[in-house]
């Protein structure tokens, strides 16, 4: 019997690719069958699947292996990959295709300008249709991400699919995410799907590609491998469906969480076989999705912040006995206010919302002080401003405790209020006049920001930073303008001192923002 017309590549090629790309053996064999010159080469091929499923990487590696395999006897396969991400317009993709085909075939004199698919077809015909090639020669054009091509005409995909009808040696491969029905406008096009990885496939890939090469200092390589296998499964269950659905993000999560997960083992408090206790100890890290979205601004760790605050607490405590007599006679409430910023933060306060973290790290100091002042103006009655923020009668500002909730109209504690039963911070924000908020800001910024007192008088009198901070808060919708023109102002004048505003942030955000500056906002609210 003669040789078979159908011949797949060497099995060693599939074994090598399967080891490089685990859990994709079926897709590798299907693509190789439809692209190999001696198998069943097709005119058009659609490879589709969601993000990070190995479509582009496997196609490029397979074509490289097939090209090297066919070069043993005679060159029967050439290919080029045109990435739509690198092409700005449709003309750019035409010229890139011609340039890459000419480079792959070592063709001299290819056109450098191409304005349409028709002109591209003429240039490709000069290089692939008319010259003589071996009988089974195939040239593969891979259009990666062609469904995301910018400024693409509506006829681009059908025109590219018709190239193989005019030039039979061409096979066009379209790598897309989700192909619509009959989007190539041809009778039949084979499609190969790269589905999402299952949990077992995720764990298998992570155990193959990201397994720690060295064991932990206090364990063996077998114990480290078993712990890693259970760790990757827990990572998938905790983060895969909610936040991390791709293989690269899961690999990043495993790499970031592995040192935190094994820290108790290195400290000697847990054994490697106590997986449940290790999970309980690392539960906080599994609930923190910020590890999946790394940023430029680094967040201080709990250990460093708690150590610093404890040291500050000791310094402040030691300095209290040597205080002047005027401060020594100050009530305990005022002294506790001074040392409040030095208290160690509890675990619940460390993991505040992402909004609080962004505001405390991204907003400048002036904008943060204005936001806190606007919150006080929205939640404190106007009649209490003189008692809270004035220093004319008392020599110091009276904060929490300055006004009692139970005080009646006559000033007696026996007359309990029957109307207000809900904390003011839990109620909605009220509108305030901009001039009142600026007065509160002027009264408290010297105490909330001690660095402001060190500035010279000329810089303190300038309002440019304040106006810019108000404009920033308004553009971020943290401060909302209420109504139209203010008293005697012009409609649309943002800096009208008589205009009414409202604070548009909640209590949790304001409390976290205040604590980032060492201010307990709750002590400035009247209950």
Coordinates of C-alpha atoms in Angstrom, one line a residue:
X1 CA 0.0 0.0 0.0
X2 CA 1.2 3.5 -0.7
X3 CA 1.7 6.3 1.8
X4 CA -1.4 7.8 3.4
X5 CA -2.4 11.3 2.2
X6 CA -3.4 12.2 5.8
X7 CA -0.4 12.5 8.0
X8 CA -0.2 14.3 11.4
X9 CA 3.0 15.7 12.8
X10 CA 5.3 13.7 15.0
X11 CA 3.9 12.7 18.4
X12 CA 6.9 14.3 20.1
X13 CA 5.7 17.7 19.0
X14 CA 2.3 17.2 20.7
X15 CA 4.0 16.0 23.9
X16 CA 6.2 19.0 24.1
X17 CA 3.4 21.5 23.5
X18 CA 1.1 19.7 26.0
X19 CA 3.8 20.0 28.7
X20 CA 4.2 23.7 27.9
X21 CA 0.5 24.3 27.8
X22 CA -1.3 21.8 30.2
X23 CA -5.0 21.0 29.8
X24 CA -5.0 22.1 26.1
X25 CA -4.1 18.8 24.3
X26 CA -7.4 18.6 22.5
X27 CA -7.2 22.1 21.1
X28 CA -3.6 21.7 20.1
X29 CA -4.3 18.6 18.1
X30 CA -7.4 20.2 16.5
X31 CA -5.5 23.3 15.4
X32 CA -2.6 21.2 14.1
X33 CA -4.9 19.0 12.0
X34 CA -6.4 22.1 10.3
X35 CA -3.1 23.8 9.6
X36 CA -0.6 21.1 8.8
X37 CA 0.1 20.7 5.1
X38 CA -0.1 16.9 5.2
X39 CA -3.2 16.8 7.4
X40 CA -6.5 18.6 6.6
X41 CA -5.6 22.2 5.8
X42 CA -8.6 24.5 5.6
X43 CA -9.1 27.9 4.0
X44 CA -10.3 29.8 7.1
X45 CA -10.2 28.9 10.8
X46 CA -11.8 30.7 13.7
X47 CA -10.2 30.3 17.2
X48 CA -12.4 31.8 19.9
X49 CA -12.5 32.0 23.6
X50 CA -12.5 34.4 26.5
X51 CA -9.5 36.3 27.8
X52 CA -6.4 34.4 29.0
X53 CA -7.3 31.0 27.7
X54 CA -4.2 30.4 25.7
X55 CA -5.5 31.1 22.1
X56 CA -2.7 33.4 20.9
X57 CA 0.2 31.7 22.8
X58 CA -0.8 28.2 21.7
X59 CA -1.3 29.2 18.1
X60 CA 2.1 31.0 17.9
X61 CA 3.9 28.1 19.5
X62 CA 2.2 25.5 17.4
X63 CA 2.9 27.3 14.1
X64 CA 6.5 27.7 15.1
X65 CA 6.8 23.9 15.8
X66 CA 5.0 23.0 12.6
X67 CA 7.3 25.2 10.6
X68 CA 10.4 23.6 12.1
X69 CA 8.9 20.2 11.6
X70 CA 8.2 20.7 7.9
X71 CA 11.7 22.2 7.2
X72 CA 13.3 18.8 7.8
X73 CA 12.5 17.7 4.2
X74 CA 11.3 20.8 2.4
X75 CA 9.8 24.2 3.5
X76 CA 6.0 23.6 3.3
X77 CA 4.7 26.0 5.9
X78 CA 5.2 29.7 6.6
X79 CA 3.2 32.0 8.8
X80 CA 2.9 35.5 10.0
X81 CA 0.9 36.9 13.0
X82 CA -0.8 40.3 12.7
X83 CA -1.9 41.7 16.0
X84 CA -4.8 44.2 15.8
X85 CA -3.7 45.8 19.0
X86 CA -0.6 47.1 17.2
X87 CA -2.6 48.4 14.2
X88 CA -4.3 51.8 14.6
X89 CA -6.4 51.8 11.4
X90 CA -7.4 49.4 8.7
X91 CA -4.8 50.8 6.4
X92 CA -2.2 50.0 9.1
X93 CA -3.3 46.4 9.2
X94 CA -3.0 46.1 5.3
X95 CA 0.5 47.5 5.3
X96 CA 1.6 45.4 8.2
X97 CA 0.3 42.2 6.5
X98 CA 2.2 43.0 3.3
X99 CA 5.4 43.9 5.2
X100 CA 5.4 40.8 7.4
X101 CA 4.6 38.4 4.4
X102 CA 7.5 40.0 2.4
X103 CA 9.8 39.5 5.4
X104 CA 8.7 35.8 5.9
X105 CA 9.3 35.0 2.2
X106 CA 12.3 37.3 1.9
X107 CA 10.6 39.1 -1.0
X108 CA 12.2 42.2 -2.4
X109 CA 10.3 45.1 -3.8
X110 CA 7.0 44.9 -1.8
X111 CA 4.8 47.9 -1.7
X112 CA 5.1 50.2 1.3
X113 CA 1.7 51.8 0.9
X114 CA -1.7 50.1 0.8
X115 CA -5.0 51.8 1.1
X116 CA -7.6 49.0 0.6
X117 CA -8.1 45.2 0.7
X118 CA -8.0 45.1 -3.2
X119 CA -4.5 46.6 -3.3
X120 CA -3.4 44.2 -0.5
X121 CA -4.8 41.3 -2.5
X122 CA -2.7 42.4 -5.6
X123 CA 0.5 42.5 -3.5
X124 CA -0.2 39.2 -1.9
X125 CA -0.9 37.6 -5.3
X126 CA 2.5 38.8 -6.5
X127 CA 4.2 37.0 -3.6
X128 CA 2.1 33.9 -3.1
X129 CA -0.1 33.1 -6.2
X130 CA 2.2 33.6 -9.2
X131 CA 5.6 32.3 -8.0
X132 CA 6.2 28.5 -8.0
X133 CA 6.1 26.7 -4.7
X134 CA 5.9 23.0 -3.6
X135 CA 2.6 21.3 -4.2
X136 CA 1.5 21.2 -0.5
X137 CA 2.9 24.6 0.4
X138 CA 0.7 26.6 2.9
X139 CA 1.0 30.2 4.1
X140 CA -0.9 31.0 7.3
X141 CA -2.1 34.5 8.0
X142 CA -3.0 34.8 11.7
X143 CA -5.2 37.9 12.6
X144 CA -5.0 38.1 16.3
X145 CA -7.8 40.1 18.0
X146 CA -9.3 41.1 14.7
X147 CA -12.7 41.6 16.4
X148 CA -11.1 44.6 18.3
X149 CA -9.6 46.3 15.3
X150 CA -10.0 50.1 15.5
X151 CA -11.6 52.0 12.6
X152 CA -12.3 48.7 10.8
X153 CA -14.7 48.9 7.8
X154 CA -17.7 46.6 7.9
X155 CA -16.4 44.7 5.0
X156 CA -12.9 44.0 6.5
X157 CA -13.6 40.5 7.9
X158 CA -15.6 39.1 4.9
X159 CA -12.8 40.4 2.6
X160 CA -10.1 38.8 4.6
X161 CA -12.0 35.5 4.6
X162 CA -12.2 35.6 0.7
X163 CA -8.4 35.8 0.3
X164 CA -8.1 32.0 0.3
X165 CA -10.6 31.8 -2.6
X166 CA -8.3 33.8 -4.8
X167 CA -5.0 32.6 -3.4
X168 CA -5.5 28.9 -2.6
X169 CA -2.2 28.6 -0.7
X170 CA -3.4 30.9 2.0
X171 CA -5.1 29.9 5.3
X172 CA -6.6 32.7 7.3
X173 CA -6.8 32.2 11.1
X174 CA -9.1 34.6 13.0
X175 CA -8.5 34.8 16.8
X176 CA -11.5 36.4 18.4
X177 CA -13.3 36.5 21.7
X178 CA -16.9 35.8 20.8
X179 CA -17.7 35.4 17.1
X180 CA -21.1 36.4 15.9
X181 CA -23.1 34.0 13.7
X182 CA -21.8 34.1 10.1
X183 CA -19.6 37.1 10.7
X184 CA -17.3 36.0 7.9
X185 CA -20.1 35.7 5.4
X186 CA -18.9 32.4 4.1
X187 CA -20.6 29.0 3.8
X188 CA -18.6 27.0 6.3
X189 CA -15.8 27.9 8.6
X190 CA -14.4 25.5 11.2
X191 CA -14.4 26.9 14.8
X192 CA -12.3 25.8 17.7
X193 CA -13.2 27.0 21.2
X194 CA -10.8 27.5 24.0
X195 CA -13.1 27.3 27.0
X196 CA -12.4 28.6 30.5
X197 CA -10.3 26.5 32.7
X198 CA -12.1 24.4 35.4
X199 CA -11.0 24.3 39.0
X200 CA -9.0 21.0 38.5
X201 CA -7.3 22.5 35.4
X202 CA -6.5 25.7 37.3
X203 CA -4.9 23.7 40.1
X204 CA -3.0 21.4 37.6
X205 CA -1.6 24.4 35.8
X206 CA -0.6 26.2 38.9
X207 CA 1.0 23.1 40.3
X208 CA 3.0 22.6 37.1
X209 CA 4.1 26.2 36.4
X210 CA 4.1 28.0 39.7
X211 CA 5.1 25.3 42.2
X212 CA 7.8 26.5 44.7
X213 CA 11.1 25.0 43.7
X214 CA 12.6 25.1 47.2
X215 CA 10.8 23.7 50.3
X216 CA 10.0 25.9 53.3
X217 CA 12.9 26.1 55.8
X218 CA 11.1 23.9 58.4
X219 CA 9.4 21.4 56.0
X220 CA 10.2 18.8 53.4
X221 CA 9.6 19.1 49.7
X222 CA 6.7 16.7 49.9
X223 CA 5.0 18.7 52.7
X224 CA 5.5 21.9 50.7
X225 CA 4.0 20.3 47.6
X226 CA 1.0 19.0 49.5
X227 CA 0.5 22.4 51.2
X228 CA 0.8 24.2 47.8
X229 CA -1.8 21.9 46.2
X230 CA -4.4 22.7 48.9
X231 CA -3.4 26.3 48.9
X232 CA -4.1 26.8 45.2
X233 CA -7.5 25.1 45.6
X234 CA -8.4 27.5 48.4
X235 CA -7.2 30.5 46.3
X236 CA -9.5 29.3 43.4
X237 CA -12.5 28.9 45.7
X238 CA -12.0 32.3 47.4
X239 CA -11.1 34.5 44.4
X240 CA -11.8 32.8 41.1
X241 CA -15.6 33.6 40.7
X242 CA -15.7 36.9 42.5
X243 CA -12.6 38.8 41.4
X244 CA -9.9 36.7 39.7
X245 CA -11.3 34.7 36.7
X246 CA -8.1 34.4 34.6
X247 CA -5.0 32.3 34.9
X248 CA -2.5 35.2 35.1
X249 CA -4.5 36.9 37.9
X250 CA -4.7 33.6 39.9
X251 CA -1.0 33.1 39.4
X252 CA -0.4 36.7 40.7
X253 CA -2.7 36.0 43.7
X254 CA -0.9 32.8 44.6
X255 CA 2.5 34.5 44.3
X256 CA 1.3 37.4 46.5
X257 CA -0.5 35.3 49.2
X258 CA 2.0 32.4 49.5
X259 CA 4.5 34.4 51.8
X260 CA 1.6 35.6 54.0
X261 CA 0.0 32.2 54.1
X262 CA 3.3 30.5 55.2
X263 CA 4.4 33.2 57.6
X264 CA 3.0 31.2 60.7
X265 CA 5.0 28.2 59.6
X266 CA 8.2 30.2 59.5
X267 CA 7.4 31.8 62.8
X268 CA 6.9 28.3 64.3
X269 CA 3.3 28.8 65.5
X270 CA 1.7 26.4 63.1
X271 CA 2.7 23.1 61.4
X272 CA 2.5 22.6 57.7
X273 CA -0.2 20.0 58.1
X274 CA -2.5 22.3 60.1
X275 CA -4.2 23.7 57.0
X276 CA -7.4 24.8 58.7
X277 CA -5.5 26.8 61.3
X278 CA -3.4 28.4 58.5
X279 CA -6.6 29.3 56.7
X280 CA -8.0 31.0 59.8
X281 CA -4.8 32.9 60.3
X282 CA -4.7 34.1 56.7
X283 CA -8.5 34.7 56.4
X284 CA -8.0 38.5 56.3
X285 CA -5.7 38.3 53.3
X286 CA -8.1 36.0 51.4
X287 CA -10.8 38.7 51.9
X288 CA -8.6 41.5 50.7
X289 CA -9.1 41.9 46.9
X290 CA -6.6 44.8 46.7
X291 CA -3.8 42.3 46.1
X292 CA -5.4 41.6 42.7
X293 CA -5.2 45.2 41.7
X294 CA -1.7 46.5 42.5
X295 CA -1.3 50.2 42.5
X296 CA 1.5 52.7 42.6
X297 CA 0.9 54.1 46.2
X298 CA 2.0 51.6 48.8
X299 CA -0.2 51.0 51.9
X300 CA 1.5 50.7 55.2
X301 CA 1.3 47.3 56.9
X302 CA -0.3 46.7 60.2
X303 CA 2.9 45.9 62.0
X304 CA 4.7 49.0 61.1
X305 CA 1.8 51.3 61.7
X306 CA 1.0 49.7 65.1
X307 CA 4.7 49.9 66.2
X308 CA 4.9 53.5 65.3
X309 CA 1.6 54.5 67.0
X310 CA 2.6 52.6 70.1
X311 CA 5.9 54.4 70.3
X312 CA 4.1 57.7 69.8
X313 CA 1.7 56.8 72.6
X314 CA 4.6 56.1 75.0
X315 CA 6.2 59.4 74.1
X316 CA 3.0 61.4 74.6
X317 CA 2.3 59.6 77.9
X318 CA 5.8 60.3 79.2
X319 CA 5.4 64.0 78.3
X320 CA 2.2 64.5 80.2
X321 CA 3.6 64.9 83.7
X322 CA 6.1 67.6 82.5
X323 CA 3.3 69.6 80.9
X324 CA 2.7 73.2 82.1
X325 CA 0.3 73.8 85.0
X326 CA -2.3 75.3 82.6
X327 CA -2.4 72.0 80.7
X328 CA -2.1 69.8 83.8
X329 CA -5.4 71.2 85.1
X330 CA -7.1 70.5 81.8
X331 CA -9.9 67.9 82.1
X332 CA -9.1 64.3 81.1
X333 CA -11.3 64.6 78.0
X334 CA -9.1 67.3 76.5
X335 CA -5.9 65.3 77.3
X336 CA -7.4 62.2 75.7
X337 CA -8.1 64.2 72.6
X338 CA -4.4 65.1 72.3
X339 CA -3.3 61.5 72.5
X340 CA -6.1 60.0 70.3
X341 CA -4.1 60.0 67.1
X342 CA -1.4 57.8 68.8
X343 CA -3.7 55.0 69.7
X344 CA -3.0 51.7 67.9
X345 CA -5.5 51.0 65.3
X346 CA -7.6 47.9 65.7
X347 CA -7.8 45.2 63.0
X348 CA -11.3 46.3 62.0
X349 CA -10.1 49.8 61.3
X350 CA -7.1 48.7 59.2
X351 CA -9.2 47.2 56.4
X352 CA -11.3 50.2 55.6
X353 CA -13.1 50.6 52.3
X354 CA -11.2 51.3 49.1
X355 CA -12.9 54.7 48.9
X356 CA -11.4 55.8 52.2
X357 CA -7.9 54.5 51.2
X358 CA -8.1 56.3 47.9
X359 CA -9.2 59.6 49.5
X360 CA -6.6 59.5 52.3
X361 CA -3.8 58.8 49.8
X362 CA -4.9 60.8 46.8
X363 CA -6.4 64.0 48.1
X364 CA -4.1 66.8 49.2
X365 CA -4.2 68.0 52.9
X366 CA -6.2 71.1 52.1
X367 CA -8.9 69.1 50.3
X368 CA -9.1 66.6 53.1
X369 CA -9.5 69.3 55.8
X370 CA -12.2 71.0 53.7
X371 CA -14.0 67.7 53.3
X372 CA -14.0 67.1 57.1
X373 CA -15.1 70.7 57.7
X374 CA -18.0 70.3 55.3
X375 CA -19.1 67.1 57.1
X376 CA -19.1 69.0 60.4
X377 CA -21.1 71.8 58.7
X378 CA -23.6 69.3 57.3
X379 CA -24.2 67.4 60.6
X380 CA -23.8 70.1 63.3
X381 CA -26.5 72.6 64.0
X382 CA -25.5 76.2 63.3
X383 CA -26.4 77.3 66.8
X384 CA -23.5 75.2 68.3
X385 CA -20.7 76.6 66.1
X386 CA -19.8 79.3 68.7
X387 CA -19.4 76.7 71.5
X388 CA -17.5 74.2 69.3
X389 CA -15.1 76.3 67.3
X390 CA -14.8 79.7 69.1
X391 CA -11.9 80.4 71.5
X392 CA -13.0 83.8 72.7
X393 CA -14.6 82.7 76.1
X394 CA -13.0 79.4 76.9
X395 CA -9.4 79.8 75.7
X396 CA -9.8 76.4 74.0
X397 CA -12.3 74.7 71.7
X398 CA -14.9 72.5 73.4
X399 CA -15.5 69.3 71.6
X400 CA -17.5 66.3 72.6
X401 CA -19.1 66.8 75.9
X402 CA -19.2 70.6 75.5
X403 CA -23.0 70.3 74.9
X404 CA -25.0 67.6 76.6
X405 CA -27.8 65.8 74.8
X406 CA -29.9 65.8 77.9
X407 CA -29.8 69.6 78.5
X408 CA -33.2 71.2 78.3
X409 CA -34.0 74.7 77.4
X410 CA -33.3 75.9 80.9
X411 CA -30.0 74.2 81.1
X412 CA -31.1 71.6 83.6
X413 CA -30.2 67.9 83.1
X414 CA -33.6 66.8 84.3
X415 CA -35.3 68.0 81.1
X416 CA -34.5 65.2 78.7
X417 CA -35.0 65.8 75.0
X418 CA -37.9 63.7 73.5
X419 CA -37.3 64.4 69.8
X420 CA -33.8 63.3 68.9
X421 CA -33.2 59.6 69.4
X422 CA -30.9 58.9 66.4
X423 CA -27.3 59.9 66.3
X424 CA -26.7 62.9 64.1
X425 CA -23.9 61.1 62.2
X426 CA -26.5 58.5 61.1
X427 CA -28.8 61.0 59.7
X428 CA -28.7 62.5 56.2
X429 CA -26.4 65.5 55.4
X430 CA -28.0 69.0 55.6
X431 CA -27.2 71.9 53.4
X432 CA -24.8 74.5 54.6
X433 CA -23.6 77.9 53.5
X434 CA -20.1 77.9 52.0
X435 CA -19.0 80.9 54.2
X436 CA -19.9 78.8 57.3
X437 CA -17.8 75.9 56.1
X438 CA -14.9 78.1 55.4
X439 CA -15.2 79.6 58.9
X440 CA -15.1 76.1 60.4
X441 CA -12.1 75.3 58.3
X442 CA -10.3 78.4 59.4
X443 CA -11.0 77.6 63.1
X444 CA -9.8 74.0 63.1
X445 CA -7.0 73.8 60.5
X446 CA -4.5 75.1 63.0
X447 CA -5.2 72.3 65.4
X448 CA -5.8 69.5 62.8
X449 CA -2.8 70.4 60.7
X450 CA 0.1 71.7 62.9
X451 CA 2.3 72.2 59.9
X452 CA 0.0 75.0 58.8
X453 CA 1.1 77.1 61.8
X454 CA 4.8 76.9 60.6
X455 CA 4.0 78.6 57.3
X456 CA 4.6 82.3 56.9
X457 CA 1.7 84.7 57.2
X458 CA 1.7 85.6 53.5
X459 CA 1.1 82.0 52.4
X460 CA -1.6 81.6 55.0
X461 CA -3.6 84.5 53.6
X462 CA -3.7 83.1 50.0
X463 CA -7.0 81.4 49.0
X464 CA -5.8 79.8 45.8
X465 CA -5.3 76.4 47.3
X466 CA -8.6 76.5 49.1
X467 CA -10.5 77.4 45.9
X468 CA -8.7 74.8 43.9
X469 CA -9.5 72.2 46.6
X470 CA -13.2 73.1 46.6
X471 CA -13.2 72.8 42.8
X472 CA -11.6 69.4 43.1
X473 CA -14.1 68.1 45.7
X474 CA -17.0 69.4 43.6
X475 CA -15.7 67.7 40.4
X476 CA -15.4 64.4 42.3
X477 CA -19.0 64.9 43.6
X478 CA -17.7 64.8 47.2
X479 CA -19.3 68.2 47.6
X480 CA -22.6 68.9 45.9
X481 CA -24.0 72.3 45.1
X482 CA -27.6 72.7 46.3
X483 CA -29.9 75.0 44.4
X484 CA -28.9 77.8 42.1
X485 CA -27.4 81.2 43.0
X486 CA -26.6 82.0 46.5
X487 CA -27.5 85.1 48.5
X488 CA -26.6 88.0 46.2
X489 CA -24.5 85.7 44.0
X490 CA -24.6 84.9 40.4
X491 CA -25.9 81.6 39.2
X492 CA -23.1 79.2 38.4
X493 CA -20.5 81.0 40.5
X494 CA -18.9 78.1 42.4
X495 CA -17.0 80.3 44.9
X496 CA -20.0 82.3 45.9
X497 CA -19.8 82.6 49.7
X498 CA -23.5 82.6 50.1
X499 CA -24.1 79.4 48.0
X500 CA -25.4 76.3 49.7
X501 CA -23.6 73.0 49.5
X502 CA -24.0 69.5 51.0
X503 CA -21.4 66.9 52.0
X504 CA -21.8 63.8 49.8
X505 CA -19.7 61.2 51.8
X506 CA -20.8 58.9 54.5
X507 CA -19.7 58.4 58.1
X508 CA -17.4 55.5 57.5
X509 CA -15.5 57.4 54.9
X510 CA -15.2 60.5 56.9
X511 CA -14.0 58.6 60.0
X512 CA -11.3 56.8 58.1
X513 CA -10.3 60.0 56.4
X514 CA -10.0 61.8 59.8
X515 CA -8.0 59.0 61.4
X516 CA -5.6 59.1 58.5
X517 CA -4.8 62.7 59.6
X518 CA -5.0 62.0 63.3
X519 CA -8.4 63.5 63.9
X520 CA -11.3 61.8 65.6
X521 CA -14.3 63.4 63.8
X522 CA -16.7 61.9 66.3
X523 CA -15.4 64.3 69.0
X524 CA -16.5 67.3 67.0
X525 CA -20.1 66.2 66.5
X526 CA -22.9 67.3 68.7
X527 CA -25.1 64.4 69.8

